[in-house]
Coordinates of C-alpha atoms (C1' of nucleotides) in Angstrom, one line a residue:
Chain A
X1 CA -21.2 12.2 -0.6
X2 CA -17.7 13.0 -1.9
X3 CA -17.2 16.2 -3.8
X4 CA -16.8 15.7 -7.5
X5 CA -14.1 18.2 -7.6
X6 CA -12.1 16.3 -5.1
X7 CA -12.5 13.1 -7.0
X8 CA -11.3 14.8 -10.2
X9 CA -8.3 16.4 -8.6
X10 CA -7.2 14.0 -6.0
X11 CA -8.1 10.7 -7.6
X12 CA -5.0 8.9 -6.1
X13 CA -5.8 9.9 -2.6
X14 CA -9.4 8.8 -3.0
X15 CA -8.4 5.4 -4.3
X16 CA -5.9 5.0 -1.5
X17 CA -8.6 5.9 1.0
X18 CA -11.0 3.4 -0.4
X19 CA -8.4 0.7 -0.3
X20 CA -8.1 1.4 3.4
X21 CA -11.8 0.5 3.5
X22 CA -10.7 -2.8 1.9
X23 CA -12.1 -2.0 -1.5
X24 CA -10.9 -4.3 -4.2
X25 CA -9.9 -3.4 -7.8
X26 CA -13.4 -4.3 -9.0
X27 CA -15.0 -1.9 -6.6
X28 CA -12.6 0.8 -7.3
X29 CA -13.7 1.0 -10.9
X30 CA -16.6 3.0 -9.8
X31 CA -14.3 6.0 -9.5
X32 CA -13.4 5.9 -13.1
X33 CA -17.0 5.4 -13.9
X34 CA -17.8 8.6 -12.0
X35 CA -15.2 10.6 -13.9
X36 CA -16.5 9.3 -17.1
X37 CA -20.1 10.1 -16.4
X38 CA -19.0 13.5 -15.2
X39 CA -17.4 14.2 -18.5
X40 CA -20.6 13.2 -20.2
X41 CA -22.5 15.5 -18.0
X42 CA -20.2 18.5 -18.7
X43 CA -20.3 17.9 -22.5
X44 CA -24.0 17.5 -22.5
X45 CA -24.5 20.6 -20.4
X46 CA -22.3 22.6 -22.7
X47 CA -24.3 21.7 -25.7
X48 CA -27.6 22.3 -23.9
X49 CA -26.5 25.7 -22.7
X50 CA -25.3 26.7 -26.2
X51 CA -28.6 25.7 -27.7
X52 CA -30.6 27.6 -25.2
X53 CA -28.4 30.6 -25.6
X54 CA -29.2 30.6 -29.3
X55 CA -32.9 30.3 -28.6
X56 CA -32.8 33.2 -26.2
X57 CA -31.0 35.3 -28.8
X58 CA -33.6 34.5 -31.5
X59 CA -36.5 35.1 -29.2
X60 CA -35.2 38.5 -28.5
X61 CA -34.9 39.2 -32.2
X62 CA -38.4 38.0 -32.8
X63 CA -39.6 40.4 -30.3
X64 CA -37.8 43.3 -31.9
X65 CA -39.1 42.4 -35.4
X66 CA -42.6 42.2 -34.2
X67 CA -42.2 45.6 -32.7
X68 CA -41.0 46.9 -36.1
X69 CA -43.8 45.2 -37.9
X70 CA -41.5 42.8 -39.8
X71 CA -43.9 40.0 -39.4
X72 CA -42.7 37.6 -42.1
X73 CA -39.1 37.6 -40.9
X74 CA -40.3 37.0 -37.5
X75 CA -42.2 33.9 -38.6
X76 CA -39.2 32.5 -40.3
X77 CA -37.2 32.8 -37.1
X78 CA -39.9 31.1 -35.2
X79 CA -39.5 28.0 -37.3
X80 CA -35.8 28.0 -36.4
X81 CA -36.6 28.1 -32.7
X82 CA -39.1 25.4 -33.1
X83 CA -36.4 23.2 -34.5
X84 CA -34.1 23.9 -31.6
X85 CA -36.8 23.0 -29.2
X86 CA -36.7 19.4 -30.2
X87 CA -33.0 19.3 -29.6
X88 CA -33.4 21.0 -26.2
X89 CA -35.9 18.4 -25.1
X90 CA -33.5 15.6 -25.9
X91 CA -30.6 17.2 -24.3
X92 CA -32.6 18.0 -21.2
X93 CA -33.7 14.4 -20.9
X94 CA -30.2 13.2 -21.3
X95 CA -28.9 15.6 -18.7
X96 CA -31.4 14.5 -16.2
X97 CA -30.5 10.8 -16.7
X98 CA -26.8 11.6 -16.5
X99 CA -27.2 13.5 -13.4
X100 CA -29.3 10.8 -11.7
X101 CA -26.7 8.2 -12.7
X102 CA -23.9 10.4 -11.4
X103 CA -25.6 11.0 -8.1
X104 CA -26.3 7.3 -7.6
X105 CA -22.7 6.5 -8.3
X106 CA -21.6 9.1 -5.8
X107 CA -23.9 7.9 -3.2
X108 CA -22.3 4.5 -3.4
X109 CA -18.9 5.7 -2.4
X110 CA -18.1 6.0 1.3
X111 CA -16.1 8.7 3.0
X112 CA -12.3 8.7 2.7
X113 CA -10.7 7.7 6.0
X114 CA -8.5 10.2 7.8
X115 CA -4.8 9.4 7.4
X116 CA -4.6 8.3 11.0
X117 CA -7.2 5.6 10.5
X118 CA -5.6 2.2 11.0
X119 CA -5.8 -0.5 8.4
X120 CA -7.9 -3.5 9.2
X121 CA -11.0 -5.4 8.2
X122 CA -12.8 -6.4 11.4
X123 CA -13.6 -4.9 14.8
X124 CA -10.7 -6.9 16.2
X125 CA -8.3 -4.7 14.3
X126 CA -9.5 -1.5 15.9
X127 CA -6.8 0.3 17.8
X128 CA -7.2 0.9 21.5
X129 CA -6.6 4.6 21.8
X130 CA -7.0 4.8 25.5
X131 CA -7.2 1.7 27.7
X132 CA -8.6 1.3 31.2
X133 CA -5.6 1.0 33.4
X134 CA -7.3 0.8 36.8
X135 CA -8.7 -2.4 38.2
X136 CA -12.2 -3.5 37.1
X137 CA -14.9 -3.8 39.7
X138 CA -14.8 -7.1 41.5
X139 CA -18.1 -8.8 41.8
X140 CA -19.2 -11.7 43.9
X141 CA -19.2 -15.2 42.4
X142 CA -23.0 -15.2 42.0
X143 CA -23.0 -11.8 40.2
X144 CA -26.0 -11.4 37.9
X145 CA -26.2 -10.0 34.4
X146 CA -28.5 -7.0 34.0
X147 CA -31.4 -9.0 32.6
X148 CA -31.6 -10.9 35.8
X149 CA -31.1 -7.8 37.9
X150 CA -33.9 -6.2 36.0
X151 CA -36.2 -9.0 36.9
X152 CA -35.0 -9.2 40.5
X153 CA -35.6 -5.5 41.2
X154 CA -38.5 -5.1 38.7
X155 CA -36.7 -2.4 36.7
X156 CA -37.7 -3.5 33.2
X157 CA -39.7 -6.2 31.5
X158 CA -38.9 -7.6 28.1
X159 CA -41.9 -10.0 27.9
X160 CA -44.2 -7.2 28.5
X161 CA -42.6 -5.3 25.7
X162 CA -43.2 -8.3 23.4
X163 CA -46.8 -8.2 24.4
X164 CA -47.2 -4.5 23.6
X165 CA -44.9 -4.3 20.6
X166 CA -42.4 -7.0 19.9
X167 CA -39.0 -8.2 20.8
X168 CA -36.5 -5.5 21.5
X169 CA -38.9 -3.0 23.0
X170 CA -38.4 -3.2 26.8
X171 CA -40.8 -1.7 29.2
X172 CA -39.0 0.2 32.0
X173 CA -40.8 0.6 35.3
X174 CA -40.5 1.9 38.8
X175 CA -36.9 2.7 39.6
X176 CA -35.8 1.4 36.3
X177 CA -37.9 4.1 34.5
X178 CA -36.7 6.7 37.0
X179 CA -33.1 5.7 36.3
X180 CA -33.7 6.3 32.6
X181 CA -35.1 9.7 33.3
X182 CA -32.2 10.6 35.6
X183 CA -29.6 9.7 33.0
X184 CA -31.4 11.7 30.4
X185 CA -31.5 14.7 32.6
X186 CA -27.9 14.3 33.7
X187 CA -26.5 13.9 30.2
X188 CA -28.5 16.9 28.9
X189 CA -27.5 19.1 31.7
X190 CA -23.8 18.2 31.1
X191 CA -24.1 18.9 27.4
X192 CA -25.8 22.3 28.0
X193 CA -23.1 23.1 30.5
X194 CA -20.5 22.4 27.8
X195 CA -22.1 25.0 25.6
X196 CA -24.5 22.9 23.4
X197 CA -27.8 24.3 22.5
X198 CA -30.6 22.0 23.6
X199 CA -32.8 20.9 20.7
X200 CA -36.0 19.0 20.9
X201 CA -36.6 17.8 17.3
X202 CA -39.3 15.8 15.6
X203 CA -38.9 12.0 15.9
X204 CA -40.2 11.5 12.4
X205 CA -38.4 12.9 9.4
X206 CA -39.1 13.2 5.7
X207 CA -37.2 11.8 2.9
X208 CA -35.0 14.8 2.2
X209 CA -33.9 14.8 5.8
X210 CA -33.1 11.1 5.8
X211 CA -31.1 11.7 2.6
X212 CA -29.2 14.6 4.1
X213 CA -27.4 12.6 6.7
X214 CA -27.1 9.5 4.5
X215 CA -29.7 7.1 5.8
X216 CA -31.2 7.2 2.4
X217 CA -30.7 5.7 -0.1
X218 CA -29.4 2.2 0.8
X219 CA -30.0 2.1 4.5
X220 CA -33.8 2.3 4.6
X221 CA -33.8 -1.2 5.9
X222 CA -32.4 0.1 9.2
X223 CA -35.2 2.6 9.7
X224 CA -38.8 2.1 10.6
X225 CA -41.0 3.8 8.0
X226 CA -44.5 5.2 8.0
X227 CA -45.3 4.3 4.4
X228 CA -48.6 6.1 4.3
X229 CA -47.0 9.5 5.0
X230 CA -43.5 8.7 3.6
X231 CA -41.9 9.5 7.0
X232 CA -39.2 7.7 8.9
X233 CA -38.7 7.2 12.6
X234 CA -35.3 8.6 13.4
X235 CA -32.5 6.1 14.2
X236 CA -30.6 8.9 16.0
X237 CA -31.1 12.6 16.8
X238 CA -28.2 13.2 14.4
X239 CA -30.7 13.0 11.6
X240 CA -33.1 15.9 12.4
X241 CA -30.5 18.0 14.3
X242 CA -27.8 18.0 11.6
X243 CA -30.5 18.7 9.0
X244 CA -31.5 21.9 10.7
X245 CA -28.8 23.5 8.7
X246 CA -29.4 21.7 5.4
X247 CA -29.4 24.1 2.4
X248 CA -28.1 26.9 4.6
X249 CA -25.2 29.2 4.2
X250 CA -24.2 30.4 7.6
X251 CA -21.8 33.1 8.6
X252 CA -18.3 32.2 9.7
X253 CA -19.2 34.1 12.9
X254 CA -21.9 31.5 13.7
X255 CA -19.3 28.7 13.9
X256 CA -19.0 26.5 15.7
X257 CA -22.6 25.5 16.0
X258 CA -23.1 23.2 18.9
X259 CA -26.3 21.3 19.4
X260 CA -27.5 18.6 21.7
X261 CA -30.7 16.6 21.7
X262 CA -32.4 13.9 23.7
X263 CA -34.5 11.5 21.6
X264 CA -35.6 8.0 21.5
X265 CA -33.9 6.1 18.7
X266 CA -35.6 3.5 16.6
X267 CA -33.6 0.9 14.8
X268 CA -34.8 -2.1 12.9
X269 CA -31.3 -3.8 13.3
X270 CA -32.2 -6.1 10.5
X271 CA -30.0 -9.1 10.5
X272 CA -28.0 -8.0 13.5
X273 CA -29.4 -10.4 16.1
X274 CA -27.0 -13.0 17.4
X275 CA -25.6 -14.5 20.5
X276 CA -24.5 -11.3 22.3
X277 CA -27.7 -9.4 22.0
X278 CA -29.5 -10.4 25.2
X279 CA -31.2 -7.9 27.4
X280 CA -30.4 -4.3 26.9
X281 CA -27.3 -5.0 24.8
X282 CA -29.3 -4.5 21.6
X283 CA -32.8 -3.1 21.4
X284 CA -35.0 -1.6 18.7
X285 CA -35.9 1.5 20.8
X286 CA -33.5 3.2 23.2
X287 CA -32.9 6.7 24.4
X288 CA -29.9 8.7 23.5
X289 CA -28.4 12.2 24.0
X290 CA -26.6 13.2 20.9
X291 CA -24.1 16.0 20.5
X292 CA -23.6 17.6 17.1
X293 CA -21.2 20.2 15.9
X294 CA -20.9 22.2 12.7
X295 CA -17.4 23.7 12.5
X296 CA -14.8 25.3 10.3
X297 CA -12.8 22.7 8.4
X298 CA -9.6 23.8 10.1
X299 CA -11.1 23.1 13.5
X300 CA -12.8 19.8 13.1
X301 CA -10.1 17.5 14.4
X302 CA -9.6 19.7 17.4
X303 CA -13.3 19.6 17.9
X304 CA -13.3 15.8 17.7
X305 CA -10.9 15.7 20.6
X306 CA -13.0 18.0 22.6
X307 CA -16.0 15.9 22.1
X308 CA -14.1 12.8 23.1
X309 CA -13.1 14.6 26.3
X310 CA -16.8 15.5 26.9
X311 CA -17.9 11.9 26.6
X312 CA -15.0 10.6 28.7
X313 CA -16.0 13.1 31.4
X314 CA -19.5 11.7 31.5
X315 CA -18.2 8.2 32.0
X316 CA -15.8 9.4 34.7
X317 CA -18.7 11.0 36.6
X318 CA -20.7 7.8 36.3
X319 CA -17.6 5.9 37.6
X320 CA -17.8 3.4 34.8
X321 CA -14.6 1.7 33.5
X322 CA -14.2 2.4 29.8
X323 CA -11.8 2.3 26.9
X324 CA -11.6 4.3 23.7
X325 CA -11.1 2.6 20.3
X326 CA -10.0 4.2 17.1
X327 CA -11.9 2.3 14.5
X328 CA -10.0 0.7 11.6
X329 CA -10.9 1.2 8.0
X330 CA -13.1 -1.9 7.9
X331 CA -15.2 -1.1 10.9
X332 CA -15.9 2.6 10.3
X333 CA -19.3 3.9 9.3
X334 CA -20.0 4.8 5.7
X335 CA -20.0 8.6 6.2
X336 CA -17.2 8.9 8.7
X337 CA -13.6 10.0 8.2
X338 CA -12.5 9.2 11.7
X339 CA -14.4 7.5 14.5
X340 CA -13.7 6.8 18.1
X341 CA -15.9 4.3 19.9
X342 CA -16.4 4.2 23.7
X343 CA -16.9 0.9 25.4
X344 CA -17.8 0.4 29.0
X345 CA -16.8 -2.7 30.9
X346 CA -19.8 -4.9 31.8
X347 CA -18.5 -6.7 34.8
X348 CA -21.1 -9.5 35.0
X349 CA -21.1 -10.2 31.3
X350 CA -17.3 -9.8 31.3
X351 CA -17.3 -7.9 28.0
X352 CA -17.0 -4.5 26.6
X353 CA -20.2 -2.7 25.5
X354 CA -20.2 0.0 22.9
X355 CA -21.9 3.1 24.4
X356 CA -20.7 5.9 22.2
X357 CA -19.4 6.6 18.8
X358 CA -17.8 10.0 18.1
X359 CA -17.1 10.8 14.5
X360 CA -15.8 13.5 12.2
X361 CA -17.6 13.5 8.8
X362 CA -15.6 16.3 7.4
X363 CA -17.6 17.5 4.3
X364 CA -19.2 14.1 3.6
X365 CA -22.6 15.1 5.1
X366 CA -22.4 18.8 4.3
X367 CA -21.7 18.3 0.6
X368 CA -24.9 16.3 0.2
X369 CA -26.8 18.6 2.5
X370 CA -25.4 21.8 1.0
X371 CA -24.4 23.1 4.4
X372 CA -21.9 25.9 3.8
X373 CA -20.5 28.9 5.4
X374 CA -19.1 32.2 4.1
X375 CA -15.5 32.7 5.1
X376 CA -13.6 35.9 5.9
X377 CA -13.3 36.7 2.2
X378 CA -16.9 36.0 1.5
X379 CA -16.1 32.8 -0.3
X380 CA -18.5 29.9 0.2
X381 CA -17.1 26.7 1.7
X382 CA -18.5 23.4 3.0
X383 CA -18.5 23.1 6.7
X384 CA -17.5 20.1 8.6
X385 CA -19.9 18.1 10.8
X386 CA -19.3 15.9 13.8
X387 CA -21.4 14.0 16.1
X388 CA -21.3 11.6 19.0
X389 CA -23.5 9.9 21.5
X390 CA -23.3 11.5 24.9
X391 CA -24.6 9.0 25.8
X392 CA -26.8 6.1 24.7
X393 CA -28.9 4.8 27.6
X394 CA -29.7 1.2 27.3
X395 CA -26.1 -0.2 27.6
X396 CA -25.1 2.4 30.2
X397 CA -28.0 1.1 32.3
X398 CA -26.8 -2.4 31.7
X399 CA -23.3 -1.6 32.9
X400 CA -24.4 0.5 35.8
X401 CA -26.6 -2.2 37.2
X402 CA -24.1 -5.0 36.8
X403 CA -21.0 -3.1 38.0
X404 CA -22.7 -1.6 41.0
X405 CA -24.5 -4.6 42.4
X406 CA -23.9 -5.4 46.0
X407 CA -25.6 -7.7 48.5
X408 CA -27.4 -4.6 49.8
X409 CA -28.7 -3.6 46.4
X410 CA -27.5 -1.6 43.4
X411 CA -25.6 1.5 44.2
X412 CA -26.3 4.7 42.2
X413 CA -23.2 6.7 41.4
X414 CA -22.9 10.0 43.3
X415 CA -23.3 12.2 40.3
X416 CA -26.6 10.6 39.5
X417 CA -28.2 10.6 42.9
X418 CA -29.6 14.1 42.7
X419 CA -31.4 13.0 39.5
X420 CA -32.7 9.7 40.7
X421 CA -33.7 10.8 44.1
X422 CA -32.5 7.5 45.6
X423 CA -29.0 6.1 46.3
X424 CA -29.7 2.4 46.1
X425 CA -32.0 0.1 44.2
X426 CA -33.1 -2.6 46.6
Chain B
rG1 C1' -62.3 17.9 7.5
rG2 C1' -64.9 22.5 4.9
rA3 C1' -64.4 27.8 2.8
rG4 C1' -61.2 31.8 1.3
rG5 C1' -56.3 34.2 0.7
rA6 C1' -51.1 34.0 0.0
rA7 C1' -45.9 32.2 -1.5
rU8 C1' -40.5 37.1 -5.2
rG9 C1' -33.2 37.9 -3.3
rG10 C1' -30.9 37.9 4.4
rG11 C1' -35.8 41.0 5.7
rU12 C1' -40.0 44.2 4.1
rG13 C1' -41.9 44.6 -0.6
rA14 C1' -42.7 46.4 -6.2
rG15 C1' -43.4 44.0 -10.5
rU16 C1' -49.7 40.8 -15.0
rG17 C1' -46.1 38.4 -21.4
rG18 C1' -40.1 40.7 -24.3
rC19 C1' -36.6 46.9 -21.8
rU20 C1' -36.6 42.0 -15.1
rG21 C1' -31.7 38.2 -12.2
rA22 C1' -35.5 41.2 -10.9
rA23 C1' -37.4 48.4 -8.5
rA24 C1' -37.3 50.6 -3.7
rC25 C1' -36.3 50.4 1.4
rC26 C1' -33.9 47.9 5.5
rA27 C1' -29.9 44.8 7.2
rC28 C1' -24.9 43.2 6.1
rC29 C1' -20.0 44.5 3.9
rG30 C1' -16.1 48.2 2.1
rG31 C1' -15.0 53.5 1.9
rU32 C1' -15.5 59.1 2.9
rU33 C1' -16.5 62.5 6.8
rU34 C1' -16.0 62.6 12.3
rG35 C1' -12.4 63.9 18.9
rC36 C1' -15.7 59.1 20.1
rU37 C1' -20.6 57.3 19.1
rA38 C1' -24.5 58.5 16.0
rA39 C1' -25.9 60.6 11.5
rA40 C1' -24.9 61.7 6.4
rC41 C1' -22.8 60.5 1.7
rC42 C1' -20.4 57.0 -1.9
rG43 C1' -19.8 52.0 -3.5
rA44 C1' -20.5 46.7 -3.5
rC45 C1' -24.1 43.2 -2.3
rG46 C1' -27.9 35.9 -4.7
rU47 C1' -27.0 30.6 -5.7
rA48 C1' -25.9 26.4 -8.7
rC49 C1' -23.8 24.2 -13.0
rG50 C1' -20.8 24.9 -17.6
rG51 C1' -16.9 27.5 -20.9
rG52 C1' -12.6 30.7 -21.3
rU53 C1' -5.0 27.0 -19.8
rA54 C1' -8.9 30.5 -14.6
rU55 C1' -10.0 26.7 -7.1
rA56 C1' -7.7 33.8 -5.0
rA57 C1' -11.7 38.2 -5.9
rC58 C1' -11.6 38.5 -14.2
rC59 C1' -14.8 37.7 -18.5
rU60 C1' -18.7 34.7 -20.4
rG61 C1' -23.1 31.0 -21.1
rU62 C1' -27.3 28.5 -18.8
rA63 C1' -30.8 27.7 -15.0
rC64 C1' -33.4 29.3 -10.7
rC65 C1' -39.1 34.5 -8.3
rG66 C1' -42.5 27.7 -3.1
rC67 C1' -42.3 22.7 -6.1
rG68 C1' -43.6 20.0 -10.8
rG69 C1' -45.8 20.2 -15.5
rG70 C1' -48.1 23.0 -19.7
rU71 C1' -49.3 27.3 -23.2
rU72 C1' -45.9 30.8 -26.1
rC73 C1' -40.8 32.5 -30.7
rG74 C1' -40.5 34.5 -25.5
rA75 C1' -43.2 33.4 -18.6
rA76 C1' -41.9 35.9 -11.9
rU77 C1' -46.2 37.5 -14.9
rC78 C1' -51.2 33.1 -18.3
rC79 C1' -53.1 27.6 -17.4
rC80 C1' -53.0 22.8 -14.6
rG81 C1' -51.4 19.7 -10.4
rC82 C1' -48.9 19.6 -5.7
rU83 C1' -46.8 21.6 -1.1
rU84 C1' -46.6 25.1 2.7
rC85 C1' -48.4 29.3 5.4
rC86 C1' -52.4 32.7 7.0
rU87 C1' -57.7 33.7 8.1
rC88 C1' -62.7 31.8 9.3
rC89 C1' -65.7 27.3 10.6
rG90 C1' -65.6 22.3 12.6
rC91 C1' -62.9 18.7 15.7
rC92 C1' -59.1 18.0 19.3
rA93 C1' -54.6 16.5 22.9

RNA sequence: GGAGGAAUGGGUGAGUGGCUGAAACCACCGGUUUGCUAAACCGACGUACGGGUAUAACCUGUACCGCGGGUUCGAAUCCCGCUUCCUCCGCCA
């Protein structure tokens, strides 16, 4: 959620930013609407406060008169207060309505892209920030895609998942399951080594938490919900982990706060199914190690770079070819100010697979979450939040299997061997 | 699931209708003293949203004592509902 103050004071920058997200004139009107409702809000609040102030004064007077035994005068004042009460009620109702309207309007506006974000409408217009310059793995003519490899070596079973749950819920087994666990352990160890505190959060969250990171309102269709208990299955660990600090004022000394968590992620992916989603490319449940940072606003872009280096380091250790994209205005997530995507090369499918997304949200999440810190002078300021996948499993598994297939079986990268306990899947 | 108790500022905790945005103590912060540390002493010490041309620390209004409602001229204090926590019983990975 954007800060009202910023919209008021930097309207031009806000409008320019939204244009970068390809907002048209019609859509941009919402900004004026926000300013208008905000005026209403302030006027109404002013009137309400003044009325209440008067009541408070009168009430005090009544108390004094009662004490002095001036009963009749007190009764007269009571009538006055009673009149005001009607007015207060109306003003309070109005205020509530106005505030809800304003909040809903604010919720509908995405974050303002960082100045370095390229213009563009579609994923094709993302900029390659770092390309893969070495040769790609060369596979034999009859190289198999991961879904066939999974069958051949009995690593995972989609049909079985359908039987148990539905499409998009693979069952991993044998070395396939072990490979999952190895990756989880590896990624977590690396994150902890990099100074992130390991968090093991709940997988179901309440409404306030889903709201804090921006899943609600609007994106409920992307989450699985437990209606009976009004809980949501997390689409990413970002949700519970970032919300740990919701409604908190931390000391500047506590920054940066670095957290990592391994969780399964549940995504309905409503309407996202198409030609390219076979096998592990897109599933409803997958495992992911997330890294989250809460930092001083002056540090957040430096931090973003550090997080990118961390993710790149993981891919290097896994010996996977990857490239880094800087997302264009049209492809960026709602809450992000700047996002880098990591894609690994899937040699058998001959395409790039997105395996990580690292973003700086600046104050977009912290404003809505009221996550603040006290600076050197004791002043309270919104912190910046960042997060990134480090990494998501399903597609990493897909790429590992495909790229490392040989006639003798699938080779496990060196860094992973101590976690898998085997060097080859045959 | 049944019975009882509790919820106050960063922490402990006082406060049962107006003098309470809230005692006291601790912690934190600033200062004095000190060879250093410690101790002692002094001072400051909530948040949000408005207004005052006031996004450097100023003045002022309003709201907030778990959450939501109600009673009253006036509620941290009385009433109702909810949530959470604790204790006991039952059940159970």
